[in-house]
Amino acid sequence: MGKKDLTEKLLMDYNDVFADILNAYLFGGEEYIKPECLENISVHSQYKEAKGELHEQERDVVKYYNHDRIRLHLGIFGIENQSTIDSQMPLRMMGYDGANYRMQYHKKDPVPVISIVLYFGIKEKWDTNLNLSDCMDIMPEFEPYFNDYKVHVINVAWEEEKNKLLKGDFAIVADFFEKMRKNPDYIPDNPQKIQHVDEVLKLLSVFSDDERYVQIRRELSSKGGGVNMCEVAERLEKIGMEKGLKQGIEQGIEQGIEQARLEAICNMLDLGLSEEQILQKYDWNEIEKAKSIRLEEAQNEK
């Protein structure tokens, strides 16, 4: 399992985050899905390949939706996370949804399975291969009997209006991807408090490939919901300045050492030592640089 997949699943598995995503992207921001009415289901199922070999498949996050007061299952919701476009996603999703339908085969009252794909790409919008029919050539004679299947892809970085409907931690995540798409150098500035500090910063660290989030995550995770992205931005800037200062000092030390070595070689040349003698302590490139310095100084004196 890749780091991106893992960080996405850790955050989505919280009922408040899961419900907020469904309410914003599917139900117009209405609090239709309540966190307390969600119940985890196993993400594992099996399938057979053409050769007859049995394999296990794993969904990202899938949950039952129950009635407010009684344990009556009204539906199954699944969320799959993608950082890249999968041209054969309809085939995968059919397998996931089919497994969730198959487990209800002997139930008196089966319920619908509703799945969405959260796409986190920022360079290219996912608007192709959303139907099973897009993945294959279908003869006209087969079309009347072919059952098509549609994948519901949410382009997180492009869903500007629906992103505004998010209320929890995923609002911070969506804002991050939306602004990163417009400006790769974007520094988070969302004043909203983070409820799941560790999971949010871990996700941002992996997707931005910025190790500073890892350091900040360790510092702030113990504060719980008392952290917002403005504080994170301040720490990002502070860490950047400290890193720049450290690099500047290290570069200055290196330059000072190099200058001292060149001056020593110049002095040895002035004393009439041969290049062979100097090579016993210094390398050829340093000797050439020292000779160039002496030559330049001599030309300037004329």
PDB file of C-alpha atoms in Angstrom:
ATOM      1  CA  MET A   1       0.000   0.000   0.000  1.00  0.00           C
ATOM      2  CA  GLY A   2       1.452   3.375  -1.031  1.00  0.00           C
ATOM      3  CA  LYS A   3       1.900   6.269   1.381  1.00  0.00           C
ATOM      4  CA  LYS A   4      -0.704   8.357  -0.440  1.00  0.00           C
ATOM      5  CA  ASP A   5      -3.335   5.605  -0.259  1.00  0.00           C
ATOM      6  CA  LEU A   6      -2.653   5.064   3.413  1.00  0.00           C
ATOM      7  CA  THR A   7      -2.822   8.736   4.418  1.00  0.00           C
ATOM      8  CA  GLU A   8      -6.092   9.197   2.507  1.00  0.00           C
ATOM      9  CA  LYS A   9      -7.694   6.161   4.156  1.00  0.00           C
ATOM     10  CA  LEU A  10      -6.642   7.235   7.658  1.00  0.00           C
ATOM     11  CA  LEU A  11      -8.475  10.551   7.302  1.00  0.00           C
ATOM     12  CA  MET A  12     -11.533   9.246   5.393  1.00  0.00           C
ATOM     13  CA  ASP A  13     -12.183   6.532   7.952  1.00  0.00           C
ATOM     14  CA  TYR A  14     -13.349   9.106  10.514  1.00  0.00           C
ATOM     15  CA  ASN A  15     -17.157   9.224  10.394  1.00  0.00           C
ATOM     16  CA  ASP A  16     -17.273  13.037  10.602  1.00  0.00           C
ATOM     17  CA  VAL A  17     -14.945  13.362   7.575  1.00  0.00           C
ATOM     18  CA  PHE A  18     -16.735  10.610   5.626  1.00  0.00           C
ATOM     19  CA  ALA A  19     -20.175  12.168   6.250  1.00  0.00           C
ATOM     20  CA  ASP A  20     -18.965  15.684   5.405  1.00  0.00           C
ATOM     21  CA  ILE A  21     -17.619  14.499   2.032  1.00  0.00           C
ATOM     22  CA  LEU A  22     -20.888  12.791   1.090  1.00  0.00           C
ATOM     23  CA  ASN A  23     -23.033  15.731   2.242  1.00  0.00           C
ATOM     24  CA  ALA A  24     -21.003  18.320   0.312  1.00  0.00           C
ATOM     25  CA  TYR A  25     -20.456  16.448  -2.942  1.00  0.00           C
ATOM     26  CA  LEU A  26     -23.710  14.426  -3.162  1.00  0.00           C
ATOM     27  CA  PHE A  27     -26.367  16.242  -1.151  1.00  0.00           C
ATOM     28  CA  GLY A  28     -25.723  19.931  -1.769  1.00  0.00           C
ATOM     29  CA  GLY A  29     -24.265  20.619   1.667  1.00  0.00           C
ATOM     30  CA  GLU A  30     -27.359  19.386   3.519  1.00  0.00           C
ATOM     31  CA  GLU A  31     -26.507  17.356   6.636  1.00  0.00           C
ATOM     32  CA  TYR A  32     -28.265  14.320   5.244  1.00  0.00           C
ATOM     33  CA  ILE A  33     -25.657  11.764   6.323  1.00  0.00           C
ATOM     34  CA  LYS A  34     -25.019  11.931  10.071  1.00  0.00           C
ATOM     35  CA  PRO A  35     -21.687  10.641  11.420  1.00  0.00           C
ATOM     36  CA  GLU A  36     -23.371   8.688  14.209  1.00  0.00           C
ATOM     37  CA  CYS A  37     -25.429   6.772  11.639  1.00  0.00           C
ATOM     38  CA  LEU A  38     -22.383   5.320   9.850  1.00  0.00           C
ATOM     39  CA  GLU A  39     -21.075   1.823  10.519  1.00  0.00           C
ATOM     40  CA  ASN A  40     -17.876   0.284   9.177  1.00  0.00           C
ATOM     41  CA  ILE A  41     -17.932  -2.707   6.819  1.00  0.00           C
ATOM     42  CA  SER A  42     -15.017  -4.928   5.919  1.00  0.00           C
ATOM     43  CA  VAL A  43     -13.097  -3.473   2.976  1.00  0.00           C
ATOM     44  CA  HIS A  44     -11.870  -6.922   1.897  1.00  0.00           C
ATOM     45  CA  SER A  45     -13.488  -9.271  -0.633  1.00  0.00           C
ATOM     46  CA  GLN A  46     -12.348 -12.013  -3.012  1.00  0.00           C
ATOM     47  CA  TYR A  47     -12.587 -12.550  -6.750  1.00  0.00           C
ATOM     48  CA  LYS A  48     -11.387 -15.115  -9.273  1.00  0.00           C
ATOM     49  CA  GLU A  49      -9.190 -14.234 -12.245  1.00  0.00           C
ATOM     50  CA  ALA A  50      -9.592 -15.826 -15.672  1.00  0.00           C
ATOM     51  CA  LYS A  51      -7.060 -18.517 -14.714  1.00  0.00           C
ATOM     52  CA  GLY A  52      -9.178 -19.462 -11.726  1.00  0.00           C
ATOM     53  CA  GLU A  53      -6.781 -18.012  -9.143  1.00  0.00           C
ATOM     54  CA  LEU A  54      -8.427 -16.483  -6.078  1.00  0.00           C
ATOM     55  CA  HIS A  55      -7.362 -12.923  -5.243  1.00  0.00           C
ATOM     56  CA  GLU A  56      -8.294 -10.454  -2.541  1.00  0.00           C
ATOM     57  CA  GLN A  57      -9.418  -6.936  -3.354  1.00  0.00           C
ATOM     58  CA  GLU A  58      -9.522  -4.072  -0.888  1.00  0.00           C
ATOM     59  CA  ARG A  59     -11.675  -0.979  -1.046  1.00  0.00           C
ATOM     60  CA  ASP A  60     -10.451   2.268   0.499  1.00  0.00           C
ATOM     61  CA  VAL A  61     -13.357   3.081   2.827  1.00  0.00           C
ATOM     62  CA  VAL A  62     -16.891   1.619   2.878  1.00  0.00           C
ATOM     63  CA  LYS A  63     -19.646   2.112   5.454  1.00  0.00           C
ATOM     64  CA  TYR A  64     -23.278   1.234   6.122  1.00  0.00           C
ATOM     65  CA  TYR A  65     -25.701   4.111   6.524  1.00  0.00           C
ATOM     66  CA  ASN A  66     -28.292   3.429   9.243  1.00  0.00           C
ATOM     67  CA  HIS A  67     -31.549   5.007  10.280  1.00  0.00           C
ATOM     68  CA  ASP A  68     -31.421   7.621  13.036  1.00  0.00           C
ATOM     69  CA  ARG A  69     -32.895   5.543  15.845  1.00  0.00           C
ATOM     70  CA  ILE A  70     -32.945   1.923  14.732  1.00  0.00           C
ATOM     71  CA  ARG A  71     -30.242  -0.267  13.211  1.00  0.00           C
ATOM     72  CA  LEU A  72     -31.937  -0.396   9.824  1.00  0.00           C
ATOM     73  CA  HIS A  73     -29.442  -0.284   6.963  1.00  0.00           C
ATOM     74  CA  LEU A  74     -30.565   2.158   4.286  1.00  0.00           C
ATOM     75  CA  GLY A  75     -27.532   2.068   2.024  1.00  0.00           C
ATOM     76  CA  ILE A  76     -23.848   1.324   1.592  1.00  0.00           C
ATOM     77  CA  PHE A  77     -21.464   4.162   0.734  1.00  0.00           C
ATOM     78  CA  GLY A  78     -17.943   3.687  -0.563  1.00  0.00           C
ATOM     79  CA  ILE A  79     -15.162   6.198  -1.197  1.00  0.00           C
ATOM     80  CA  GLU A  80     -12.151   5.393  -3.359  1.00  0.00           C
ATOM     81  CA  ASN A  81      -9.143   7.728  -3.470  1.00  0.00           C
ATOM     82  CA  GLN A  82      -7.070   8.336  -6.590  1.00  0.00           C
ATOM     83  CA  SER A  83      -4.017  10.533  -7.092  1.00  0.00           C
ATOM     84  CA  THR A  84      -3.733   9.502 -10.772  1.00  0.00           C
ATOM     85  CA  ILE A  85      -6.284   8.818 -13.493  1.00  0.00           C
ATOM     86  CA  ASP A  86      -7.138   5.134 -13.953  1.00  0.00           C
ATOM     87  CA  SER A  87      -8.529   4.560 -17.449  1.00  0.00           C
ATOM     88  CA  GLN A  88     -10.078   1.264 -16.331  1.00  0.00           C
ATOM     89  CA  MET A  89     -11.653   2.551 -13.118  1.00  0.00           C
ATOM     90  CA  PRO A  90     -15.181   1.420 -14.138  1.00  0.00           C
ATOM     91  CA  LEU A  91     -13.987  -2.193 -14.144  1.00  0.00           C
ATOM     92  CA  ARG A  92     -12.477  -1.828 -10.680  1.00  0.00           C
ATOM     93  CA  MET A  93     -15.521  -0.075  -9.251  1.00  0.00           C
ATOM     94  CA  MET A  94     -17.877  -2.702 -10.660  1.00  0.00           C
ATOM     95  CA  GLY A  95     -15.859  -5.325  -8.813  1.00  0.00           C
ATOM     96  CA  TYR A  96     -16.044  -3.380  -5.532  1.00  0.00           C
ATOM     97  CA  ASP A  97     -19.762  -2.623  -5.803  1.00  0.00           C
ATOM     98  CA  GLY A  98     -20.500  -6.138  -7.026  1.00  0.00           C
ATOM     99  CA  ALA A  99     -18.846  -7.606  -3.938  1.00  0.00           C
ATOM    100  CA  ASN A 100     -20.980  -5.379  -1.699  1.00  0.00           C
ATOM    101  CA  TYR A 101     -24.121  -6.491  -3.539  1.00  0.00           C
ATOM    102  CA  ARG A 102     -23.082 -10.140  -3.444  1.00  0.00           C
ATOM    103  CA  MET A 103     -22.739 -10.098   0.360  1.00  0.00           C
ATOM    104  CA  GLN A 104     -26.409  -9.071   0.525  1.00  0.00           C
ATOM    105  CA  TYR A 105     -27.607 -11.907  -1.705  1.00  0.00           C
ATOM    106  CA  HIS A 106     -29.380 -13.840   1.052  1.00  0.00           C
ATOM    107  CA  LYS A 107     -30.642 -10.771   2.885  1.00  0.00           C
ATOM    108  CA  LYS A 108     -34.369 -10.071   2.940  1.00  0.00           C
ATOM    109  CA  ASP A 109     -33.961  -6.351   2.282  1.00  0.00           C
ATOM    110  CA  PRO A 110     -30.802  -5.564   0.266  1.00  0.00           C
ATOM    111  CA  VAL A 111     -29.789  -1.907   0.036  1.00  0.00           C
ATOM    112  CA  PRO A 112     -28.222   0.205  -2.735  1.00  0.00           C
ATOM    113  CA  VAL A 113     -24.465   0.633  -3.010  1.00  0.00           C
ATOM    114  CA  ILE A 114     -23.324   4.172  -3.824  1.00  0.00           C
ATOM    115  CA  SER A 115     -19.647   4.790  -4.544  1.00  0.00           C
ATOM    116  CA  ILE A 116     -17.626   7.864  -5.440  1.00  0.00           C
ATOM    117  CA  VAL A 117     -14.011   8.413  -6.462  1.00  0.00           C
ATOM    118  CA  LEU A 118     -12.108  11.328  -4.936  1.00  0.00           C
ATOM    119  CA  TYR A 119      -9.461  12.401  -7.439  1.00  0.00           C
ATOM    120  CA  PHE A 120      -6.606  14.489  -6.000  1.00  0.00           C
ATOM    121  CA  GLY A 121      -4.741  15.313  -9.215  1.00  0.00           C
ATOM    122  CA  ILE A 122      -3.933  18.989  -9.852  1.00  0.00           C
ATOM    123  CA  LYS A 123      -2.400  18.894 -13.335  1.00  0.00           C
ATOM    124  CA  GLU A 124      -5.157  17.198 -15.315  1.00  0.00           C
ATOM    125  CA  LYS A 125      -8.913  16.994 -14.741  1.00  0.00           C
ATOM    126  CA  TRP A 126     -10.473  13.535 -14.868  1.00  0.00           C
ATOM    127  CA  ASP A 127     -13.312  13.703 -17.382  1.00  0.00           C
ATOM    128  CA  THR A 128     -12.688  10.593 -19.505  1.00  0.00           C
ATOM    129  CA  ASN A 129     -13.436   6.876 -19.088  1.00  0.00           C
ATOM    130  CA  LEU A 130     -16.216   7.480 -16.616  1.00  0.00           C
ATOM    131  CA  ASN A 131     -18.424   4.748 -18.073  1.00  0.00           C
ATOM    132  CA  LEU A 132     -17.813   1.056 -18.625  1.00  0.00           C
ATOM    133  CA  SER A 133     -18.631   1.569 -22.301  1.00  0.00           C
ATOM    134  CA  ASP A 134     -15.694   4.017 -22.550  1.00  0.00           C
ATOM    135  CA  CYS A 135     -13.296   1.187 -21.742  1.00  0.00           C
ATOM    136  CA  MET A 136     -14.199  -1.136 -24.615  1.00  0.00           C
ATOM    137  CA  ASP A 137     -15.498  -1.401 -28.176  1.00  0.00           C
ATOM    138  CA  ILE A 138     -19.068  -2.670 -28.254  1.00  0.00           C
ATOM    139  CA  MET A 139     -20.561  -4.089 -31.432  1.00  0.00           C
ATOM    140  CA  PRO A 140     -23.874  -2.414 -32.386  1.00  0.00           C
ATOM    141  CA  GLU A 141     -25.600  -5.792 -32.172  1.00  0.00           C
ATOM    142  CA  PHE A 142     -24.559  -6.070 -28.489  1.00  0.00           C
ATOM    143  CA  GLU A 143     -25.655  -2.599 -27.378  1.00  0.00           C
ATOM    144  CA  PRO A 144     -29.335  -3.444 -26.596  1.00  0.00           C
ATOM    145  CA  TYR A 145     -28.178  -6.073 -24.099  1.00  0.00           C
ATOM    146  CA  PHE A 146     -25.180  -4.286 -22.631  1.00  0.00           C
ATOM    147  CA  ASN A 147     -25.592  -2.924 -19.094  1.00  0.00           C
ATOM    148  CA  ASP A 148     -23.429   0.160 -18.823  1.00  0.00           C
ATOM    149  CA  TYR A 149     -21.901   1.316 -15.537  1.00  0.00           C
ATOM    150  CA  LYS A 150     -20.975   4.838 -14.472  1.00  0.00           C
ATOM    151  CA  VAL A 151     -18.209   5.979 -12.132  1.00  0.00           C
ATOM    152  CA  HIS A 152     -18.841   9.148 -10.115  1.00  0.00           C
ATOM    153  CA  VAL A 153     -15.510  11.005 -10.020  1.00  0.00           C
ATOM    154  CA  ILE A 154     -15.094  14.087  -7.822  1.00  0.00           C
ATOM    155  CA  ASN A 155     -12.280  16.297  -9.162  1.00  0.00           C
ATOM    156  CA  VAL A 156     -11.403  17.758  -5.760  1.00  0.00           C
ATOM    157  CA  ALA A 157      -9.065  20.485  -7.063  1.00  0.00           C
ATOM    158  CA  TRP A 158     -11.729  21.730  -9.510  1.00  0.00           C
ATOM    159  CA  GLU A 159     -14.879  21.501  -7.337  1.00  0.00           C
ATOM    160  CA  GLU A 160     -14.713  25.116  -6.181  1.00  0.00           C
ATOM    161  CA  GLU A 161     -18.428  25.560  -5.421  1.00  0.00           C
ATOM    162  CA  LYS A 162     -18.918  22.181  -3.737  1.00  0.00           C
ATOM    163  CA  ASN A 163     -15.704  22.584  -1.777  1.00  0.00           C
ATOM    164  CA  LYS A 164     -17.298  25.616  -0.110  1.00  0.00           C
ATOM    165  CA  LEU A 165     -19.986  23.305   1.290  1.00  0.00           C
ATOM    166  CA  LEU A 166     -17.451  21.248   3.238  1.00  0.00           C
ATOM    167  CA  LYS A 167     -17.404  21.983   6.969  1.00  0.00           C
ATOM    168  CA  GLY A 168     -14.837  19.664   8.553  1.00  0.00           C
ATOM    169  CA  ASP A 169     -11.213  18.725   8.025  1.00  0.00           C
ATOM    170  CA  PHE A 170     -11.750  17.789   4.398  1.00  0.00           C
ATOM    171  CA  ALA A 171     -12.501  21.464   3.694  1.00  0.00           C
ATOM    172  CA  ILE A 172      -8.857  22.146   4.566  1.00  0.00           C
ATOM    173  CA  VAL A 173      -7.674  19.311   2.329  1.00  0.00           C
ATOM    174  CA  ALA A 174      -9.867  20.400  -0.586  1.00  0.00           C
ATOM    175  CA  ASP A 175      -8.718  24.014  -0.201  1.00  0.00           C
ATOM    176  CA  PHE A 176      -5.103  22.810  -0.289  1.00  0.00           C
ATOM    177  CA  PHE A 177      -5.527  20.928  -3.589  1.00  0.00           C
ATOM    178  CA  GLU A 178      -7.677  23.632  -5.170  1.00  0.00           C
ATOM    179  CA  LYS A 179      -5.071  26.341  -4.478  1.00  0.00           C
ATOM    180  CA  MET A 180      -2.110  24.098  -5.279  1.00  0.00           C
ATOM    181  CA  ARG A 181      -3.624  23.607  -8.739  1.00  0.00           C
ATOM    182  CA  LYS A 182      -3.571  27.376  -9.268  1.00  0.00           C
ATOM    183  CA  ASN A 183      -0.267  28.055  -7.510  1.00  0.00           C
ATOM    184  CA  PRO A 184       2.276  25.261  -6.822  1.00  0.00           C
ATOM    185  CA  ASP A 185       4.012  27.530  -4.269  1.00  0.00           C
ATOM    186  CA  TYR A 186       0.827  28.045  -2.261  1.00  0.00           C
ATOM    187  CA  ILE A 187       1.286  28.274   1.509  1.00  0.00           C
ATOM    188  CA  PRO A 188      -1.795  27.104   3.500  1.00  0.00           C
ATOM    189  CA  ASP A 189      -3.784  29.985   4.990  1.00  0.00           C
ATOM    190  CA  ASN A 190      -7.099  28.396   6.023  1.00  0.00           C
ATOM    191  CA  PRO A 191      -8.091  29.724   9.501  1.00  0.00           C
ATOM    192  CA  GLN A 192     -10.347  26.725  10.171  1.00  0.00           C
ATOM    193  CA  LYS A 193      -9.436  24.591  13.176  1.00  0.00           C
ATOM    194  CA  ILE A 194      -8.142  21.083  12.412  1.00  0.00           C
ATOM    195  CA  GLN A 195      -9.850  18.269  14.297  1.00  0.00           C
ATOM    196  CA  HIS A 196      -7.619  15.409  13.141  1.00  0.00           C
ATOM    197  CA  VAL A 197      -4.242  17.169  13.163  1.00  0.00           C
ATOM    198  CA  ASP A 198      -2.008  14.141  12.685  1.00  0.00           C
ATOM    199  CA  GLU A 199      -3.953  12.709   9.738  1.00  0.00           C
ATOM    200  CA  VAL A 200      -4.428  16.025   7.895  1.00  0.00           C
ATOM    201  CA  LEU A 201      -0.779  17.102   8.121  1.00  0.00           C
ATOM    202  CA  LYS A 202       0.426  13.619   7.249  1.00  0.00           C
ATOM    203  CA  LEU A 203      -1.697  13.711   4.082  1.00  0.00           C
ATOM    204  CA  LEU A 204      -0.442  17.182   3.112  1.00  0.00           C
ATOM    205  CA  SER A 205       3.150  16.108   3.743  1.00  0.00           C
ATOM    206  CA  VAL A 206       2.877  13.118   1.417  1.00  0.00           C
ATOM    207  CA  PHE A 207       1.063  14.936  -1.388  1.00  0.00           C
ATOM    208  CA  SER A 208       3.193  18.099  -1.295  1.00  0.00           C
ATOM    209  CA  ASP A 209       6.430  16.121  -0.867  1.00  0.00           C
ATOM    210  CA  ASP A 210       7.336  18.665   1.822  1.00  0.00           C
ATOM    211  CA  GLU A 211       9.037  17.185   4.885  1.00  0.00           C
ATOM    212  CA  ARG A 212       8.305  20.326   6.890  1.00  0.00           C
ATOM    213  CA  TYR A 213       4.717  19.101   7.404  1.00  0.00           C
ATOM    214  CA  VAL A 214       6.129  15.983   9.070  1.00  0.00           C
ATOM    215  CA  GLN A 215       8.078  18.111  11.544  1.00  0.00           C
ATOM    216  CA  ILE A 216       5.072  20.347  12.190  1.00  0.00           C
ATOM    217  CA  ARG A 217       2.823  17.300  12.589  1.00  0.00           C
ATOM    218  CA  ARG A 218       5.052  16.010  15.385  1.00  0.00           C
ATOM    219  CA  GLU A 219       5.004  19.392  17.105  1.00  0.00           C
ATOM    220  CA  LEU A 220       1.273  20.057  16.812  1.00  0.00           C
ATOM    221  CA  SER A 221      -0.484  16.683  16.849  1.00  0.00           C
ATOM    222  CA  SER A 222      -0.750  16.764  20.647  1.00  0.00           C
ATOM    223  CA  LYS A 223      -2.769  20.004  20.489  1.00  0.00           C
ATOM    224  CA  GLY A 224      -5.814  18.250  18.967  1.00  0.00           C
ATOM    225  CA  GLY A 225      -8.349  20.674  17.525  1.00  0.00           C
ATOM    226  CA  GLY A 226      -6.500  23.767  18.665  1.00  0.00           C
ATOM    227  CA  VAL A 227      -4.485  24.151  15.463  1.00  0.00           C
ATOM    228  CA  ASN A 228      -5.318  25.879  12.185  1.00  0.00           C
ATOM    229  CA  MET A 229      -3.493  26.181   8.873  1.00  0.00           C
ATOM    230  CA  CYS A 230      -2.432  29.754   9.578  1.00  0.00           C
ATOM    231  CA  GLU A 231      -0.323  28.425  12.461  1.00  0.00           C
ATOM    232  CA  VAL A 232       0.988  25.720  10.183  1.00  0.00           C
ATOM    233  CA  ALA A 233       1.946  28.387   7.621  1.00  0.00           C
ATOM    234  CA  GLU A 234       3.862  30.341  10.289  1.00  0.00           C
ATOM    235  CA  ARG A 235       5.804  27.238  11.231  1.00  0.00           C
ATOM    236  CA  LEU A 236       6.460  26.452   7.565  1.00  0.00           C
ATOM    237  CA  GLU A 237       7.997  29.904   7.154  1.00  0.00           C
ATOM    238  CA  LYS A 238       9.979  29.606  10.391  1.00  0.00           C
ATOM    239  CA  ILE A 239      11.384  26.202   9.434  1.00  0.00           C
ATOM    240  CA  GLY A 240      12.250  27.549   5.971  1.00  0.00           C
ATOM    241  CA  MET A 241      14.097  30.511   7.469  1.00  0.00           C
ATOM    242  CA  GLU A 242      15.978  28.300   9.942  1.00  0.00           C
ATOM    243  CA  LYS A 243      16.920  25.918   7.165  1.00  0.00           C
ATOM    244  CA  GLY A 244      18.084  28.815   4.972  1.00  0.00           C
ATOM    245  CA  LEU A 245      20.135  30.277   7.826  1.00  0.00           C
ATOM    246  CA  LYS A 246      21.746  26.917   8.544  1.00  0.00           C
ATOM    247  CA  GLN A 247      22.560  26.429   4.876  1.00  0.00           C
ATOM    248  CA  GLY A 248      23.996  29.949   4.719  1.00  0.00           C
ATOM    249  CA  ILE A 249      26.246  29.300   7.722  1.00  0.00           C
ATOM    250  CA  GLU A 250      27.380  25.963   6.298  1.00  0.00           C
ATOM    251  CA  GLN A 251      28.094  27.541   2.922  1.00  0.00           C
ATOM    252  CA  GLY A 252      29.992  30.363   4.622  1.00  0.00           C
ATOM    253  CA  ILE A 253      32.132  27.880   6.555  1.00  0.00           C
ATOM    254  CA  GLU A 254      32.821  25.913   3.385  1.00  0.00           C
ATOM    255  CA  GLN A 255      33.754  29.087   1.517  1.00  0.00           C
ATOM    256  CA  GLY A 256      36.029  30.142   4.379  1.00  0.00           C
ATOM    257  CA  ILE A 257      37.792  26.782   4.371  1.00  0.00           C
ATOM    258  CA  GLU A 258      38.224  26.917   0.606  1.00  0.00           C
ATOM    259  CA  GLN A 259      39.612  30.470   0.796  1.00  0.00           C
ATOM    260  CA  ALA A 260      42.105  29.459   3.496  1.00  0.00           C
ATOM    261  CA  ARG A 261      43.329  26.515   1.411  1.00  0.00           C
ATOM    262  CA  LEU A 262      43.785  28.720  -1.671  1.00  0.00           C
ATOM    263  CA  GLU A 263      45.716  31.342   0.348  1.00  0.00           C
ATOM    264  CA  ALA A 264      47.987  28.599   1.715  1.00  0.00           C
ATOM    265  CA  ILE A 265      48.717  27.381  -1.824  1.00  0.00           C
ATOM    266  CA  CYS A 266      49.424  30.947  -2.966  1.00  0.00           C
ATOM    267  CA  ASN A 267      51.908  31.368  -0.114  1.00  0.00           C
ATOM    268  CA  MET A 268      53.604  28.109  -1.071  1.00  0.00           C
ATOM    269  CA  LEU A 269      53.902  29.292  -4.673  1.00  0.00           C
ATOM    270  CA  ASP A 270      55.359  32.608  -3.464  1.00  0.00           C
ATOM    271  CA  LEU A 271      57.966  30.647  -1.480  1.00  0.00           C
ATOM    272  CA  GLY A 272      58.998  28.895  -4.674  1.00  0.00           C
ATOM    273  CA  LEU A 273      57.673  25.405  -3.901  1.00  0.00           C
ATOM    274  CA  SER A 274      57.115  23.259  -6.970  1.00  0.00           C
ATOM    275  CA  GLU A 275      53.688  21.998  -8.042  1.00  0.00           C
ATOM    276  CA  GLU A 276      54.824  18.447  -7.292  1.00  0.00           C
ATOM    277  CA  GLN A 277      55.551  19.432  -3.686  1.00  0.00           C
ATOM    278  CA  ILE A 278      52.221  21.238  -3.316  1.00  0.00           C
ATOM    279  CA  LEU A 279      50.360  18.237  -4.787  1.00  0.00           C
ATOM    280  CA  GLN A 280      51.394  16.213  -1.770  1.00  0.00           C
ATOM    281  CA  LYS A 281      48.840  18.166   0.306  1.00  0.00           C
ATOM    282  CA  TYR A 282      46.435  19.834  -2.142  1.00  0.00           C
ATOM    283  CA  ASP A 283      44.764  18.683  -5.355  1.00  0.00           C
ATOM    284  CA  TRP A 284      45.466  19.929  -8.864  1.00  0.00           C
ATOM    285  CA  ASN A 285      42.251  21.967  -9.219  1.00  0.00           C
ATOM    286  CA  GLU A 286      43.083  23.974  -6.091  1.00  0.00           C
ATOM    287  CA  ILE A 287      46.584  24.689  -7.390  1.00  0.00           C
ATOM    288  CA  GLU A 288      45.161  25.917 -10.703  1.00  0.00           C
ATOM    289  CA  LYS A 289      42.708  28.213  -8.874  1.00  0.00           C
ATOM    290  CA  ALA A 290      45.562  29.618  -6.722  1.00  0.00           C
ATOM    291  CA  LYS A 291      47.701  30.274  -9.803  1.00  0.00           C
ATOM    292  CA  SER A 292      44.757  32.076 -11.446  1.00  0.00           C
ATOM    293  CA  ILE A 293      44.344  34.250  -8.334  1.00  0.00           C
ATOM    294  CA  ARG A 294      48.051  35.205  -8.390  1.00  0.00           C
ATOM    295  CA  LEU A 295      47.887  35.919 -12.117  1.00  0.00           C
ATOM    296  CA  GLU A 296      44.812  38.134 -11.707  1.00  0.00           C
ATOM    297  CA  GLU A 297      46.459  40.021  -8.826  1.00  0.00           C
ATOM    298  CA  ALA A 298      49.600  40.597 -10.912  1.00  0.00           C
ATOM    299  CA  GLN A 299      47.536  41.956 -13.843  1.00  0.00           C
ATOM    300  CA  ASN A 300      45.647  44.310 -11.525  1.00  0.00           C
ATOM    301  CA  GLU A 301      48.908  45.758 -10.190  1.00  0.00           C
ATOM    302  CA  LYS A 302      50.082  46.741 -13.678  1.00  0.00           C
TER     303      LYS A 302
END
